[in-house]
Amino acid sequence: MAQNSEQSLLILQRLLADGDAEALRERHRPRLPEEQPLPPRFRHSAAKTPEAIEARRTILREQGIAIDQLCGSDDRMDPETLEGNIENYVGLAQVPVGIVGPLRVNGAFASGDFYVPMATTEGALVASYQRGAQVVNQAGGCTASCLTESVIRSPCFVFDRAATAGAFLAQVLQQIDELKQAVESTSRHCRLLNLRPSLLGKELYLILEFFPGDASGQNMVTLATEAVCRTILERNSVTPTRWYIEGNLSGDKKATMLAFLSARGKKTIAECVLPEPLVRRYLHTTPEAMFRYWQISVLGGIQSGSIGVHGHYANALAAIFIACGQDVACVAEASVGATRMDLTDDGELYVSVTLPNVICGTVGGGTHLPTARECLQMLGCVGEGTAPKLAEIIAATVLSGEVSIIGSMSAGDFAQAHASYGRKKKS
């Protein structure tokens, strides 16, 4: 990106803050451990015995690092229950949890009134979603539909030329039934739904779509992909020069256009229609004003190169993911989506949110941890077949947030709300 003269000067001032270019080179010079010994390191360990935990804490304390708060809530959880969730464990981070609700959802899987837990440190956030939920409730609730469920992996096979890759692919396409059996041998819940090839020169990518059951599925499909690749290599008379279990064509933990081309996770839509009196009473604006602001936000999103256009999907996703033991890094892809608004012939406001990539689960990962389990129980999302229900509740919450923030922007009170809720009161 081009820099103007003021920015260039600022960059130079920061780089040379402590002296001249020679001093900068000295600061940036690599310092090998033989020259400057490293502090004691944590040996990679999954051990969570009291002795192992205390040994790690001792290392930190001896370096003058305060960890009293990290260790203080240890009595609430048996460290042994963290098996498979953390390495080099020393303590727990604490994030405040607020509740949005009730939120009325009329979904294919989620039907009822829900209290939604949101873990966040952003003032005004829960209040905003609460306001949106109130408007949605007064309109009769929102509809929600989890349409598809899949998780993608994209192994890559490298050959000497494209023709060889084509010969390899021809054999792969004859082995689909065997590949499905290989997947099912790794998990009784995982199924191979589809295999799509993508040939780029002499590299062959196989886009594998799996059904993960009630798990979010990243680990599950990694093991399944390994089984698929091994089966292909055993059965195929054409041998690649090398291969990789993931060729970075899956969109894993990244915002990509794949979100709109194929579902990775649970594609979910939530929508509602807001009568004008409700918009005026609760949002202090009008359907037309909200629609006009939505148009402006779409144009802004186009100019910024945004993948999808919306107000703040990541806020709801991150807060619910943290509260419910989900993989928070998946917000990167789950927050790709589109908010849609329209005016009905009766002057009401139609609002929808489409989230193609809601990566969530109700088993596996961190869902078994005490607070996460409690939050999932709060939503009625414990037990078989509840992952689509969780996705619909998430989409409904996202919808509430979009209603609130677009209402606030169109009414001109966005900054005022943050001034009221997002700052500490002076004593």
Coordinates of C-alpha atoms in Angstrom, one line a residue:
M1 CA 0.0 0.0 0.0
A2 CA 1.3 3.5 -0.9
Q3 CA 2.2 5.7 2.0
N4 CA 2.0 9.5 2.1
S5 CA 4.9 11.6 3.3
E6 CA 3.5 12.1 6.8
Q7 CA 3.0 8.3 7.3
S8 CA 6.5 7.7 5.9
L9 CA 8.0 10.2 8.4
L10 CA 6.1 8.6 11.3
I11 CA 7.4 5.1 10.3
L12 CA 10.9 6.4 10.2
Q13 CA 10.5 8.1 13.6
R14 CA 9.3 4.9 15.2
L15 CA 12.0 2.8 13.6
L16 CA 14.8 5.2 14.7
A17 CA 13.3 6.2 18.1
D18 CA 16.3 5.1 20.0
G19 CA 19.1 6.3 17.7
D20 CA 20.4 6.0 14.2
A21 CA 20.2 3.2 11.6
E22 CA 23.1 1.4 13.2
A23 CA 21.3 1.2 16.5
L24 CA 18.2 -0.2 14.7
R25 CA 20.3 -2.9 13.0
E26 CA 21.7 -3.8 16.4
R27 CA 18.2 -4.1 17.9
H28 CA 17.1 -6.3 15.0
R29 CA 20.2 -8.5 15.0
P30 CA 19.4 -12.2 15.7
R31 CA 20.6 -13.4 19.1
L32 CA 21.3 -17.1 19.2
P33 CA 20.8 -19.0 22.5
E34 CA 24.5 -19.7 22.6
E35 CA 25.1 -16.0 22.8
Q36 CA 22.2 -15.0 25.0
P37 CA 20.7 -17.9 27.0
L38 CA 16.9 -18.4 26.8
P39 CA 14.8 -18.4 29.9
P40 CA 13.6 -21.9 31.0
R41 CA 11.2 -23.3 28.5
F42 CA 8.1 -25.3 28.9
R43 CA 8.6 -28.8 27.7
H44 CA 5.8 -29.9 25.5
S45 CA 3.6 -31.9 27.8
A46 CA 0.0 -32.9 28.1
A47 CA 0.5 -33.8 31.7
K48 CA -2.0 -32.2 34.1
T49 CA -0.9 -33.6 37.4
P50 CA -0.6 -31.2 40.3
E51 CA 3.2 -31.6 40.1
A52 CA 3.4 -30.8 36.4
I53 CA 1.1 -27.8 36.7
E54 CA 3.0 -26.4 39.6
A55 CA 6.4 -26.9 37.8
R56 CA 5.1 -24.7 35.0
R57 CA 3.8 -22.1 37.3
T58 CA 7.1 -22.0 39.1
I59 CA 8.9 -21.2 35.9
L60 CA 6.6 -18.2 35.3
R61 CA 6.9 -16.9 38.9
E62 CA 10.7 -17.1 38.8
Q63 CA 10.6 -14.9 35.7
G64 CA 8.6 -12.3 37.7
I65 CA 5.4 -13.1 35.9
A66 CA 2.2 -12.7 38.0
I67 CA -0.3 -15.5 37.5
D68 CA -2.4 -15.3 40.7
Q69 CA -5.6 -14.6 38.7
L70 CA -4.9 -17.4 36.2
C71 CA -4.4 -19.9 39.0
G72 CA -7.1 -18.5 41.3
S73 CA -10.1 -20.3 39.7
D74 CA -8.4 -23.7 39.5
D75 CA -10.5 -25.1 42.2
R76 CA -13.5 -25.0 39.9
M77 CA -12.1 -27.5 37.5
D78 CA -10.2 -30.8 37.7
P79 CA -7.3 -30.3 35.3
E80 CA -7.5 -33.9 34.3
T81 CA -10.8 -33.1 32.5
L82 CA -8.8 -30.9 30.1
E83 CA -7.3 -33.9 28.4
G84 CA -7.2 -33.3 24.7
N85 CA -8.0 -29.6 25.1
I86 CA -4.7 -27.9 26.2
E87 CA -1.0 -28.5 26.6
N88 CA 1.4 -26.8 29.1
Y89 CA -1.6 -26.0 31.3
V90 CA -1.1 -23.4 34.0
G91 CA -4.6 -21.9 34.7
L92 CA -7.8 -20.5 33.4
A93 CA -8.7 -17.2 31.7
Q94 CA -12.0 -15.7 32.8
V95 CA -14.4 -13.9 30.4
P96 CA -17.6 -12.3 31.7
V97 CA -20.8 -14.0 30.5
G98 CA -24.0 -12.0 29.8
I99 CA -27.4 -13.3 28.8
V100 CA -29.5 -12.2 25.8
G101 CA -33.1 -13.2 26.0
P102 CA -35.5 -14.5 25.9
L103 CA -35.2 -14.8 22.1
R104 CA -38.0 -16.4 20.2
V105 CA -36.9 -18.7 17.5
N106 CA -39.3 -20.5 15.1
G107 CA -36.8 -22.8 13.5
A108 CA -36.7 -26.2 11.9
F109 CA -34.5 -27.5 14.7
A110 CA -34.7 -24.7 17.3
S111 CA -38.3 -23.9 18.3
G112 CA -38.9 -21.9 21.5
D113 CA -37.7 -19.1 23.7
F114 CA -34.0 -19.1 24.5
Y115 CA -31.7 -17.4 26.9
V116 CA -28.4 -17.0 24.9
P117 CA -25.1 -16.9 26.8
M118 CA -22.5 -14.4 25.4
A119 CA -19.0 -14.2 26.8
T120 CA -17.5 -10.8 26.0
T121 CA -15.6 -7.8 27.5
E122 CA -17.1 -5.3 25.0
G123 CA -19.4 -2.9 26.8
A124 CA -22.8 -2.2 25.0
L125 CA -22.6 -5.5 23.1
V126 CA -25.0 -7.6 25.2
A127 CA -27.3 -4.6 25.6
S128 CA -27.5 -4.2 21.8
Y129 CA -28.3 -7.8 21.2
Q130 CA -30.9 -7.7 23.9
R131 CA -32.6 -4.7 22.2
G132 CA -32.6 -6.5 18.9
A133 CA -34.0 -9.7 20.5
Q134 CA -36.8 -7.6 22.1
V135 CA -37.8 -6.2 18.7
V136 CA -37.7 -9.6 17.1
N137 CA -39.8 -11.1 19.9
Q138 CA -42.5 -8.4 19.5
A139 CA -42.7 -9.3 15.8
G140 CA -43.5 -12.9 16.7
G141 CA -39.9 -14.1 16.7
C142 CA -37.7 -15.1 13.8
T143 CA -37.7 -18.1 11.5
A144 CA -34.4 -20.0 11.3
S145 CA -33.3 -22.8 9.0
C146 CA -30.2 -24.9 9.1
L147 CA -30.0 -26.0 5.4
T148 CA -26.9 -28.0 5.0
E149 CA -24.2 -29.6 7.2
S150 CA -20.7 -30.4 6.0
V151 CA -17.0 -29.8 6.7
I152 CA -14.4 -29.7 4.0
R153 CA -10.8 -30.9 3.7
S154 CA -8.8 -30.5 0.5
P155 CA -5.8 -32.8 0.2
C156 CA -3.4 -32.1 -2.7
F157 CA -1.5 -34.6 -4.9
V158 CA 1.5 -33.4 -6.9
F159 CA 2.6 -35.0 -10.2
D160 CA 5.1 -34.5 -12.9
R161 CA 2.5 -33.1 -15.4
A162 CA -1.2 -32.6 -15.8
A163 CA -1.8 -35.7 -17.8
T164 CA -0.4 -37.9 -15.0
A165 CA -2.7 -36.1 -12.5
G166 CA -5.6 -36.8 -14.9
A167 CA -4.8 -40.5 -15.0
F168 CA -4.7 -40.6 -11.2
L169 CA -8.0 -38.8 -10.9
A170 CA -9.7 -41.2 -13.3
Q171 CA -8.9 -44.0 -10.9
V172 CA -9.9 -42.0 -7.9
L173 CA -13.4 -41.5 -9.3
Q174 CA -13.8 -45.2 -9.6
Q175 CA -13.1 -45.7 -5.9
I176 CA -15.8 -43.6 -4.3
D177 CA -17.5 -46.5 -2.5
E178 CA -14.2 -47.7 -1.1
L179 CA -13.4 -44.2 0.1
K180 CA -16.7 -43.9 1.9
Q181 CA -16.0 -47.1 3.7
A182 CA -12.6 -45.8 4.7
V183 CA -14.2 -42.7 6.2
E184 CA -16.8 -44.7 8.1
S185 CA -14.0 -46.9 9.6
T186 CA -12.6 -43.8 11.3
S187 CA -15.9 -42.7 13.1
R188 CA -19.4 -44.0 13.4
H189 CA -20.6 -40.4 12.9
C190 CA -18.6 -39.2 9.9
R191 CA -19.7 -39.7 6.3
L192 CA -18.2 -38.7 3.0
L193 CA -20.8 -36.7 1.1
N194 CA -19.0 -35.5 -2.0
L195 CA -15.6 -35.5 -3.7
R196 CA -14.9 -32.6 -6.2
P197 CA -11.6 -32.4 -8.1
S198 CA -9.7 -29.2 -8.9
L199 CA -6.8 -29.5 -11.2
L200 CA -4.2 -26.6 -11.3
G201 CA -1.4 -27.5 -13.7
K202 CA 0.2 -30.7 -12.3
E203 CA -1.4 -30.3 -8.9
L204 CA -4.6 -32.2 -8.1
Y205 CA -6.8 -31.0 -5.2
L206 CA -9.6 -33.2 -4.0
I207 CA -12.3 -31.2 -2.2
L208 CA -13.8 -33.7 0.2
E209 CA -17.1 -32.8 1.9
F210 CA -17.9 -34.7 5.1
F211 CA -21.0 -34.9 7.4
P212 CA -19.6 -34.6 10.9
G213 CA -22.7 -35.5 13.0
D214 CA -23.0 -33.3 16.1
A215 CA -19.3 -32.4 16.2
S216 CA -17.9 -29.3 14.7
G217 CA -15.8 -31.8 12.9
Q218 CA -12.3 -30.4 12.2
N219 CA -10.4 -33.2 13.9
M220 CA -12.8 -35.8 12.8
V221 CA -12.5 -34.9 9.1
T222 CA -8.7 -34.6 9.3
L223 CA -8.5 -38.3 10.4
A224 CA -11.1 -39.2 7.8
T225 CA -9.1 -37.4 5.1
E226 CA -5.9 -39.3 6.1
A227 CA -7.9 -42.5 5.6
V228 CA -9.1 -41.4 2.2
C229 CA -5.7 -40.5 1.0
R230 CA -4.1 -43.7 2.3
T231 CA -6.8 -45.8 0.6
I232 CA -6.3 -43.9 -2.7
L233 CA -2.6 -44.4 -2.6
E234 CA -3.0 -48.1 -1.9
R235 CA -5.5 -48.7 -4.7
N236 CA -4.0 -46.4 -7.4
S237 CA -1.5 -47.5 -10.0
V238 CA -0.4 -43.9 -10.6
T239 CA 1.8 -42.5 -7.8
P240 CA 2.2 -38.8 -7.0
T241 CA 5.6 -37.3 -6.4
R242 CA 4.3 -36.1 -3.1
W243 CA 1.0 -35.3 -1.4
Y244 CA -0.4 -33.2 1.5
I245 CA -3.4 -33.9 3.7
E246 CA -4.5 -30.2 3.3
G247 CA -3.8 -28.1 0.3
N248 CA -5.4 -24.9 1.7
L249 CA -8.4 -25.0 -0.6
S250 CA -10.9 -25.8 2.2
G251 CA -11.2 -22.3 3.6
D252 CA -10.3 -23.6 7.1
K253 CA -10.2 -20.7 9.6
K254 CA -10.1 -18.1 6.8
A255 CA -12.5 -15.7 5.2
T256 CA -12.9 -16.9 1.6
M257 CA -15.4 -16.8 -1.3
L258 CA -15.8 -20.6 -0.8
A259 CA -18.4 -19.6 1.8
F260 CA -20.9 -18.7 -0.9
L261 CA -19.9 -21.5 -3.4
S262 CA -20.0 -24.5 -1.0
A263 CA -21.0 -24.8 2.6
R264 CA -18.3 -25.4 5.1
G265 CA -20.1 -26.0 8.4
K266 CA -23.8 -25.4 8.8
K267 CA -25.4 -23.1 6.3
T268 CA -28.1 -21.3 8.2
I269 CA -30.6 -18.5 7.5
A270 CA -32.6 -16.5 10.0
E271 CA -35.2 -13.9 9.0
C272 CA -38.0 -11.7 10.3
V273 CA -40.4 -9.0 9.3
L274 CA -40.6 -5.9 11.5
P275 CA -43.8 -3.7 11.4
E276 CA -43.2 0.0 11.4
P277 CA -44.7 0.7 14.8
L278 CA -42.2 -1.7 16.4
V279 CA -39.3 -0.1 14.6
R280 CA -40.3 3.3 15.8
R281 CA -41.0 2.3 19.4
Y282 CA -37.9 0.1 20.0
L283 CA -35.3 1.4 17.6
H284 CA -36.4 5.1 17.3
T285 CA -36.2 5.0 13.5
T286 CA -38.2 3.8 10.5
P287 CA -38.1 0.8 8.2
E288 CA -37.3 3.1 5.3
A289 CA -34.4 4.7 7.2
M290 CA -33.0 1.3 8.1
F291 CA -33.3 0.1 4.6
R292 CA -31.5 3.1 3.2
Y293 CA -28.7 2.7 5.7
W294 CA -28.4 -1.0 4.7
Q295 CA -28.0 0.1 1.1
I296 CA -25.2 2.5 2.1
S297 CA -23.4 -0.3 4.1
V298 CA -23.6 -2.6 1.1
L299 CA -21.9 0.0 -1.1
G300 CA -19.3 0.5 1.6
G301 CA -18.7 -3.2 1.8
I302 CA -18.2 -3.4 -2.0
Q303 CA -15.6 -0.7 -1.9
S304 CA -13.7 -2.3 1.0
G305 CA -13.6 -5.6 -0.8
S306 CA -15.5 -7.3 1.9
I307 CA -16.4 -11.0 1.4
G308 CA -20.1 -10.8 2.2
V309 CA -21.7 -7.7 3.7
H310 CA -23.1 -7.3 7.2
G311 CA -22.8 -5.3 10.4
H312 CA -21.0 -7.4 13.0
Y313 CA -21.5 -11.1 12.7
A314 CA -18.2 -11.8 14.5
N315 CA -19.4 -10.2 17.7
A316 CA -22.2 -12.7 18.3
L317 CA -20.2 -15.6 16.9
A318 CA -17.2 -15.0 19.1
A319 CA -19.2 -14.4 22.3
I320 CA -21.4 -17.5 21.8
F321 CA -18.4 -19.6 20.7
I322 CA -16.4 -18.7 23.9
A323 CA -19.4 -19.3 26.2
C324 CA -20.3 -22.7 24.6
G325 CA -16.9 -24.2 24.2
Q326 CA -16.5 -23.8 20.4
D327 CA -13.4 -23.3 18.4
V328 CA -13.2 -19.5 18.5
A329 CA -10.7 -19.4 15.6
C330 CA -13.5 -20.6 13.3
V331 CA -15.1 -17.1 13.6
A332 CA -12.7 -16.2 10.8
E333 CA -14.8 -18.2 8.4
A334 CA -18.1 -18.4 10.2
S335 CA -18.4 -14.6 10.1
V336 CA -18.6 -14.6 6.3
G337 CA -22.2 -13.9 5.3
A338 CA -24.8 -11.5 4.1
T339 CA -27.4 -9.4 5.7
R340 CA -30.4 -8.6 3.5
M341 CA -33.1 -5.9 4.0
D342 CA -36.1 -5.0 2.0
L343 CA -39.3 -3.0 2.3
T344 CA -42.6 -4.9 2.0
D345 CA -45.6 -3.5 0.2
D346 CA -47.1 -2.7 3.6
G347 CA -44.1 -0.6 4.7
E348 CA -42.7 -3.3 6.9
L349 CA -39.0 -4.2 7.1
Y350 CA -37.8 -7.6 5.9
V351 CA -34.5 -8.7 7.5
S352 CA -32.5 -11.8 6.9
V353 CA -29.0 -13.1 7.7
T354 CA -27.3 -15.9 5.8
L355 CA -24.4 -17.6 7.4
P356 CA -23.0 -20.3 5.0
N357 CA -20.2 -21.4 7.4
V358 CA -21.4 -21.8 11.0
I359 CA -18.8 -24.2 12.4
C360 CA -20.3 -25.4 15.6
G361 CA -20.9 -28.6 17.5
T362 CA -22.5 -29.9 20.7
V363 CA -20.0 -32.8 21.3
G364 CA -16.3 -32.9 21.2
G365 CA -13.8 -30.1 21.5
G366 CA -14.4 -27.9 24.5
T367 CA -18.2 -28.6 24.8
H368 CA -17.6 -31.0 27.7
L369 CA -16.0 -28.4 29.9
P370 CA -18.2 -27.4 32.9
T371 CA -19.2 -23.8 31.9
A372 CA -19.5 -24.7 28.2
R373 CA -21.7 -27.7 29.1
E374 CA -23.9 -25.5 31.3
C375 CA -24.3 -22.9 28.5
L376 CA -25.2 -25.6 26.0
Q377 CA -27.7 -27.0 28.5
M378 CA -29.2 -23.5 28.9
L379 CA -29.9 -23.6 25.1
G380 CA -31.2 -27.2 25.2
C381 CA -28.3 -28.2 22.9
V382 CA -27.1 -31.3 24.7
G383 CA -27.7 -34.7 23.2
E384 CA -27.9 -36.3 19.8
G385 CA -29.0 -34.2 16.9
T386 CA -28.7 -30.8 18.6
A387 CA -25.9 -29.2 16.5
P388 CA -28.3 -27.9 13.8
K389 CA -30.4 -26.4 16.7
L390 CA -27.3 -24.6 18.0
A391 CA -26.6 -23.2 14.5
E392 CA -30.2 -21.9 14.3
I393 CA -30.0 -20.2 17.7
I394 CA -26.7 -18.6 16.7
A395 CA -28.2 -17.3 13.4
A396 CA -31.2 -15.9 15.3
T397 CA -28.8 -14.1 17.7
V398 CA -26.8 -12.7 14.8
L399 CA -30.1 -11.5 13.3
S400 CA -30.9 -9.7 16.5
G401 CA -27.6 -8.0 16.4
E402 CA -28.0 -6.8 12.8
V403 CA -31.4 -5.4 13.6
S404 CA -30.0 -3.5 16.5
I405 CA -26.8 -2.1 15.0
I406 CA -28.5 -1.0 11.7
G407 CA -31.3 0.5 13.7
S408 CA -28.8 2.4 15.8
M409 CA -26.8 3.6 12.8
S410 CA -29.9 4.8 11.0
A411 CA -31.2 6.6 14.1
G412 CA -27.9 8.2 14.8
D413 CA -27.5 7.0 18.3
F414 CA -24.6 4.4 17.8
A415 CA -22.0 6.6 19.5
Q416 CA -24.3 7.5 22.3
A417 CA -24.9 3.9 23.1
H418 CA -21.2 3.1 23.4
A419 CA -20.7 6.2 25.5
S420 CA -23.4 5.0 27.9
Y421 CA -22.4 1.3 28.1
G422 CA -18.9 0.9 26.8
R423 CA -17.0 3.1 29.2
K424 CA -16.3 2.8 32.9
K425 CA -18.0 5.3 35.1
K426 CA -15.7 7.8 36.7
S427 CA -15.6 7.5 40.5

